[in-house]
């Protein structure tokens, strides 16, 4: 082999890893963006059709992974008290696996590297399993709402409640098509009429085949990127074997049966002090503002946390302002919290009426 | 990797195609980071010769040998080994090699080391000659016997002396049937007895028909066994040809023994009989290259000037002197 | 040639010592858990499950060895491939034997691959024995809270041993690639280990989240997904693709560097 051809083959040999490396990088960095930018061609639908699909859906067997993402952090209280300013920046996301059999049984699985937490729900029986503590907790069927779950937490359930509660105070339109979890979908756009709302629109994607909502995005006013979204990463609509939902505490693990169970289904006493007043809601729909009270003791305890927040003057004194793109809250020195997806001026107005 | 497949499948088709030269290089040039280690080297190693490749350390011998064996690529030029371009590796199965000292696994015994290389080389031997069979234990023991290492066969290589290591590398080079043996400084680290043994081994292998290419920076080690030599200096070939040709190419030296050696030198220079630079004096013995061939006139002049002459004549120069003249360095300095 | 590589590997005292040390690790771990408990029921890496069922000792061993000690052991072997031969002075004799450079790389790579699978399977077997000596064995509790039979559990353990072996493919591939760039084996070992540790660090920095799927260590713990019900295959299959990708990528670098390299060792 002469020198020329050796130089040439050397160049070819070196180009192989360069091609492999750069295409892998390209796939990793660019492909996710391409996937979401797709707009498949689908037969056209009307707004009414989309609304009726979302409102009149029936549970079907499915399995998939649901991810919730916010462009702002949802800090835990412990993280906040450790480093308030750091925990107020960045974004947060969480995902869980979900199985449903379409007949009221479902299971939610939240994974860690070498463990998991599962909620097994079949009609008449609810178990919470924690592999890191090796505990199985039996929850009363009426009480599993206290876990933050009132029904299977899939995007369809959330979407239908949004449509039923908010669609009357909003303008609805079909905003096009998209791809969710690799499946073509229509997008219903719900834009609030209320001028004080922080929300530009809520976009609900509806699977083109099963007609189930599979993604919800909340887009702030004046922005094109969602501030919060909840949707399937992967989903498959197929029959699920019963074994997925079956759970009985395995031998040798700790079984916990909460005391409230024994009071025969009566509601669990709230953990907050009895002196605390019930939250009040001012206004309806997108304009709704929640007024609540927390003990001033808690305020002074979390003083460090409050110091990183902006201060706003109101008719009831200087308030601390917590805000993110789709949510505002004012905290008054007397422990009153006024919050909603509305502008600060609306919150200040509500404070004036208290 | 089509090129590799070609290399592997080309097999024995060209074996025996070489007739005149076991190794032939054409305009071989190699530079390491801009500095030329070998420049425009055209070597021809006749089949059946014992070819001494001489030059001081750093003259480009090892780089040349590495290029011949495909270890280092050339910047320019071609190499043909046993009739095939060096890039086709197969014919290397016919070449026994000792390059820049022994190289073995320190944690294996001498026997296990030879067995390792026997296993590694077997596929190439088999490609060259389909009838080749694997080397068995007795074959390996025989190779060890040949270099006198049977007694140390189970000793770890790291416990070997330098001489034993050198012998083991010669044993490895001779495990398979070879047409050509390339030995780079094979006597490094050997005691005088070992050097004699290696010389005898080289001669006897050559008599069996093997071409032997042996490099050295010490001329005296190889001059008595070589049929051909090549001399390198700073990467440039100074001479190549048979030892007779080399001797014939040298002009004879004037030799004078006298008690008045300094006076003699002064006169010889004054009358421009000799070149001052070539003049060497050892005791009362003066040697020099002559400018004039007329030795009678020289003797007459010396006698007239009162120099007593004990003996005078023309002698053939030693190879060592010629080597120094060509390479600018004594070959005994390493 | 391939068998010769395996023999060369096994005849080395260093390899034997590595093997023995790694096989003893499950016994040490078993003894510690037996004496001091499994971390108060909160322990990571299956420690809390070991006292419940000895079979989990295998997983506890593998997941405690995987981040550092297994890569160290494997990089000692894989980075020796070319750099070790160069420093012994044997590389020039292998290439003039003659062995084609491509084949030499292939044989070095395949013998190291055999090494990692033998290593992970024997550690697992050692862990199974140690686990059943120190702790009760029986029906196996999965991470999802469901149980399977003992033999089903053993099968899962052996599968996870294979997946741990598979996870080490990148260490072999990167080690061999780095070893073509230097004649100093220790340098190649440190470079390889450094690359793996760098990957493990990057895997925890959210700013580079975009390249996480490309990191060789990103899916290393996916073998634990075997112990869920149903088994989650997405991480496992991504790990396989990732490891094979690194094997091809690093091998192509090794070949590009080594194919025409001037051998001056």
XYZ file of N, CA, C and O in Angstrom, chain C residues 179-256:
312
model
N -6.099 2.220 25.592
C -4.817 1.509 25.635
C -4.088 1.545 24.300
O -2.917 1.209 24.218
N -4.783 1.965 23.220
C -4.063 2.095 21.948
C -3.330 3.429 21.868
O -2.555 3.651 20.954
N -3.598 4.313 22.831
C -2.991 5.653 22.772
C -1.733 5.765 23.621
O -1.047 6.770 23.574
N -1.455 4.758 24.448
C -0.316 4.886 25.355
C 0.413 3.549 25.477
O -0.145 2.499 25.194
N 1.677 3.629 25.901
C 2.437 2.411 26.158
C 2.516 2.133 27.652
O 3.208 1.235 28.086
N 1.800 2.950 28.448
C 1.890 2.805 29.905
C 0.561 2.253 30.429
O -0.442 2.958 30.458
N 0.532 0.970 30.854
C -0.739 0.351 31.265
C -1.418 1.095 32.411
O -2.643 1.233 32.417
N -0.640 1.576 33.381
C -1.258 2.251 34.527
C -1.991 3.505 34.062
O -3.100 3.810 34.519
N -1.375 4.210 33.111
C -2.019 5.397 32.568
C -3.342 5.054 31.914
O -4.354 5.743 32.110
N -3.352 3.955 31.157
C -4.575 3.549 30.471
C -5.647 3.148 31.487
O -6.824 3.472 31.334
N -5.235 2.448 32.555
C -6.199 2.040 33.588
C -6.824 3.263 34.254
O -8.048 3.356 34.397
N -5.960 4.209 34.626
C -6.476 5.411 35.292
C -7.369 6.195 34.346
O -8.410 6.715 34.754
N -6.974 6.268 33.087
C -7.784 6.982 32.104
C -9.164 6.348 31.973
O -10.188 7.048 31.938
N -9.200 5.028 31.919
C -10.464 4.320 31.773
C -11.351 4.526 32.996
O -12.532 4.864 32.893
N -10.740 4.338 34.174
C -11.496 4.512 35.403
C -11.992 5.954 35.502
O -13.141 6.211 35.894
N -11.126 6.894 35.111
C -11.497 8.307 35.119
C -12.695 8.568 34.221
O -13.614 9.300 34.595
N -12.692 7.944 33.043
C -13.807 8.144 32.107
C -15.106 7.631 32.719
O -16.154 8.276 32.608
N -15.045 6.478 33.404
C -16.252 5.903 33.999
C -16.744 6.790 35.154
O -17.939 7.071 35.283
N -15.799 7.258 35.972
C -16.197 8.105 37.108
C -16.769 9.421 36.592
O -17.781 9.916 37.105
N -16.145 9.976 35.537
C -16.663 11.211 34.937
C -18.107 10.999 34.476
O -18.985 11.839 34.700
N -18.335 9.841 33.842
C -19.690 9.538 33.376
C -20.655 9.474 34.556
O -21.773 9.987 34.492
N -20.215 8.862 35.660
C -21.087 8.754 36.840
C -21.370 10.125 37.440
O -22.471 10.380 37.944
N -20.370 11.022 37.360
C -20.581 12.381 37.890
C -21.560 13.145 36.993
O -22.524 13.740 37.470
N -21.300 13.096 35.682
C -22.172 13.814 34.744
C -23.610 13.327 34.861
O -24.557 14.077 34.646
N -23.743 12.051 35.205
C -25.068 11.457 35.326
C -25.883 12.087 36.459
O -27.078 11.833 36.590
N -25.203 12.875 37.297
C -25.903 13.527 38.409
C -25.994 15.029 38.246
O -26.448 15.721 39.150
N -25.530 15.551 37.123
C -25.577 17.003 36.911
C -26.721 17.308 35.957
O -26.683 16.941 34.783
N -27.755 17.978 36.486
C -28.971 18.151 35.683
C -28.747 19.081 34.496
O -29.481 19.018 33.526
N -27.725 19.954 34.558
C -27.473 20.863 33.442
C -27.136 20.124 32.151
O -27.277 20.672 31.069
N -26.617 18.896 32.272
C -26.265 18.151 31.062
C -27.251 17.008 30.840
O -26.923 16.002 30.197
N -28.456 17.187 31.354
C -29.510 16.180 31.223
C -29.633 15.653 29.784
O -29.897 14.480 29.551
N -29.401 16.556 28.812
C -29.576 16.183 27.408
C -28.695 15.026 26.977
O -29.086 14.237 26.117
N -27.484 14.912 27.564
C -26.590 13.837 27.110
C -26.650 12.622 28.024
O -25.955 11.635 27.791
N -27.467 12.666 29.056
C -27.566 11.504 29.958
C -27.769 10.182 29.228
O -27.104 9.200 29.540
N -28.677 10.134 28.252
C -28.911 8.830 27.604
C -27.672 8.288 26.901
O -27.596 7.095 26.613
N -26.684 9.177 26.623
C -25.481 8.697 25.932
C -24.411 8.222 26.901
O -23.465 7.550 26.508
N -24.528 8.598 28.171
C -23.478 8.247 29.126
C -23.434 6.728 29.324
O -24.478 6.088 29.462
N -22.222 6.154 29.346
C -22.128 4.681 29.422
C -22.671 4.116 30.722
O -23.046 2.951 30.777
N -22.703 4.930 31.786
C -23.150 4.402 33.072
C -24.622 4.712 33.345
O -25.147 4.335 34.384
N -25.282 5.406 32.419
C -26.615 5.938 32.705
C -27.635 4.866 33.068
O -28.496 5.077 33.911
N -27.554 3.711 32.418
C -28.574 2.674 32.657
C -28.022 1.503 33.465
O -28.554 0.411 33.428
N -26.899 1.744 34.156
C -26.238 0.640 34.856
C -27.139 -0.063 35.869
O -27.068 -1.263 36.042
N -27.968 0.712 36.578
C -28.775 0.082 37.630
C -30.071 -0.512 37.077
O -30.899 -0.992 37.839
N -30.226 -0.495 35.760
C -31.491 -0.966 35.195
C -31.714 -2.456 35.462
O -32.830 -2.936 35.344
N -30.647 -3.186 35.844
C -30.859 -4.615 36.120
C -31.840 -4.825 37.262
O -32.489 -5.866 37.347
N -31.969 -3.806 38.142
C -32.905 -3.989 39.264
C -34.355 -4.019 38.772
O -35.238 -4.486 39.482
N -34.585 -3.518 37.537
C -35.944 -3.562 36.976
C -36.439 -4.994 36.753
O -37.631 -5.225 36.555
N -35.489 -5.963 36.769
C -35.900 -7.364 36.651
C -36.738 -7.779 37.862
O -37.534 -8.710 37.788
N -36.510 -7.079 38.982
C -37.165 -7.488 40.222
C -38.444 -6.699 40.474
O -38.906 -6.580 41.588
N -38.979 -6.121 39.406
C -40.274 -5.472 39.514
C -41.303 -6.380 38.853
O -40.968 -7.267 38.071
N -42.550 -6.117 39.154
C -43.599 -6.899 38.541
C -44.677 -5.949 38.033
O -45.246 -5.220 38.838
N -44.917 -5.861 36.728
C -44.194 -6.585 35.682
C -42.781 -6.031 35.488
O -42.518 -4.896 35.866
N -41.898 -6.848 34.883
C -40.528 -6.402 34.610
C -40.588 -5.207 33.669
O -41.324 -5.223 32.681
N -39.806 -4.169 34.007
C -39.776 -2.992 33.135
C -38.561 -3.121 32.223
O -37.424 -3.157 32.689
N -38.828 -3.244 30.925
C -37.729 -3.539 30.007
C -37.107 -2.300 29.376
O -36.080 -2.402 28.728
N -37.730 -1.116 29.562
C -37.236 0.031 28.792
C -35.799 0.385 29.176
O -34.959 0.591 28.307
N -35.501 0.408 30.478
C -34.141 0.732 30.905
C -33.158 -0.337 30.484
O -32.049 -0.051 30.030
N -33.576 -1.604 30.623
C -32.700 -2.713 30.268
C -32.362 -2.668 28.781
O -31.194 -2.794 28.386
N -33.384 -2.440 27.951
C -33.092 -2.453 26.514
C -32.287 -1.223 26.113
O -31.401 -1.302 25.263
N -32.526 -0.072 26.786
C -31.696 1.100 26.499
C -30.246 0.827 26.897
O -29.309 1.260 26.236
N -30.070 0.105 28.010
C -28.711 -0.230 28.443
C -28.010 -1.082 27.392
O -26.845 -0.851 27.066
N -28.730 -2.058 26.840
C -28.131 -2.928 25.827
C -27.707 -2.092 24.616
O -26.571 -2.188 24.145
N -28.609 -1.229 24.144
C -28.280 -0.388 22.987
C -27.092 0.517 23.312
O -26.147 0.646 22.525
N -27.128 1.112 24.509
C -26.056 2.008 24.936
C -24.701 1.283 24.960
O -23.708 1.772 24.429
N -24.675 0.098 25.569
C -23.408 -0.635 25.691
C -22.887 -1.076 24.325
O -21.699 -0.964 24.042
N -23.785 -1.583 23.492
C -23.348 -2.007 22.157
C -22.860 -0.790 21.369
O -21.847 -0.846 20.665
N -23.563 0.340 21.551
C -23.134 1.574 20.897
C -21.727 1.975 21.323
O -20.877 2.293 20.490
N -21.465 1.918 22.631
C -20.121 2.266 23.113
C -19.086 1.281 22.601
O -17.947 1.646 22.299
N -19.484 0.005 22.515
C -18.547 -1.006 22.012
C -18.124 -0.654 20.589
O -16.933 -0.622 20.262
N -19.104 -0.335 19.745
C -18.796 -0.022 18.344
C -18.007 1.282 18.255
O -16.983 1.370 17.560
N -18.460 2.279 19.005
C -17.808 3.593 18.970
C -16.344 3.492 19.424
O -15.423 3.915 18.722
N -16.140 2.886 20.600
C -14.784 2.820 21.140
C -13.905 1.907 20.282
O -12.724 2.179 20.085
N -14.491 0.829 19.746
C -13.689 -0.054 18.898
C -13.256 0.683 17.647
O -12.126 0.506 17.169
N -14.153 1.521 17.097
C -13.775 2.227 15.877
C -12.667 3.247 16.170
O -11.785 3.462 15.338
N -12.660 3.813 17.364
C -11.558 4.705 17.743
C -10.265 3.895 17.869
O -9.218 4.280 17.345
N -10.368 2.743 18.557
C -9.180 1.907 18.746
C -8.597 1.506 17.395
O -7.383 1.569 17.184
N -9.468 1.118 16.473
C -8.993 0.672 15.161
C -8.354 1.829 14.395
O -7.288 1.693 13.795
N -9.015 3.010 14.451
C -8.475 4.160 13.731
C -7.091 4.510 14.261
O -6.180 4.820 13.495
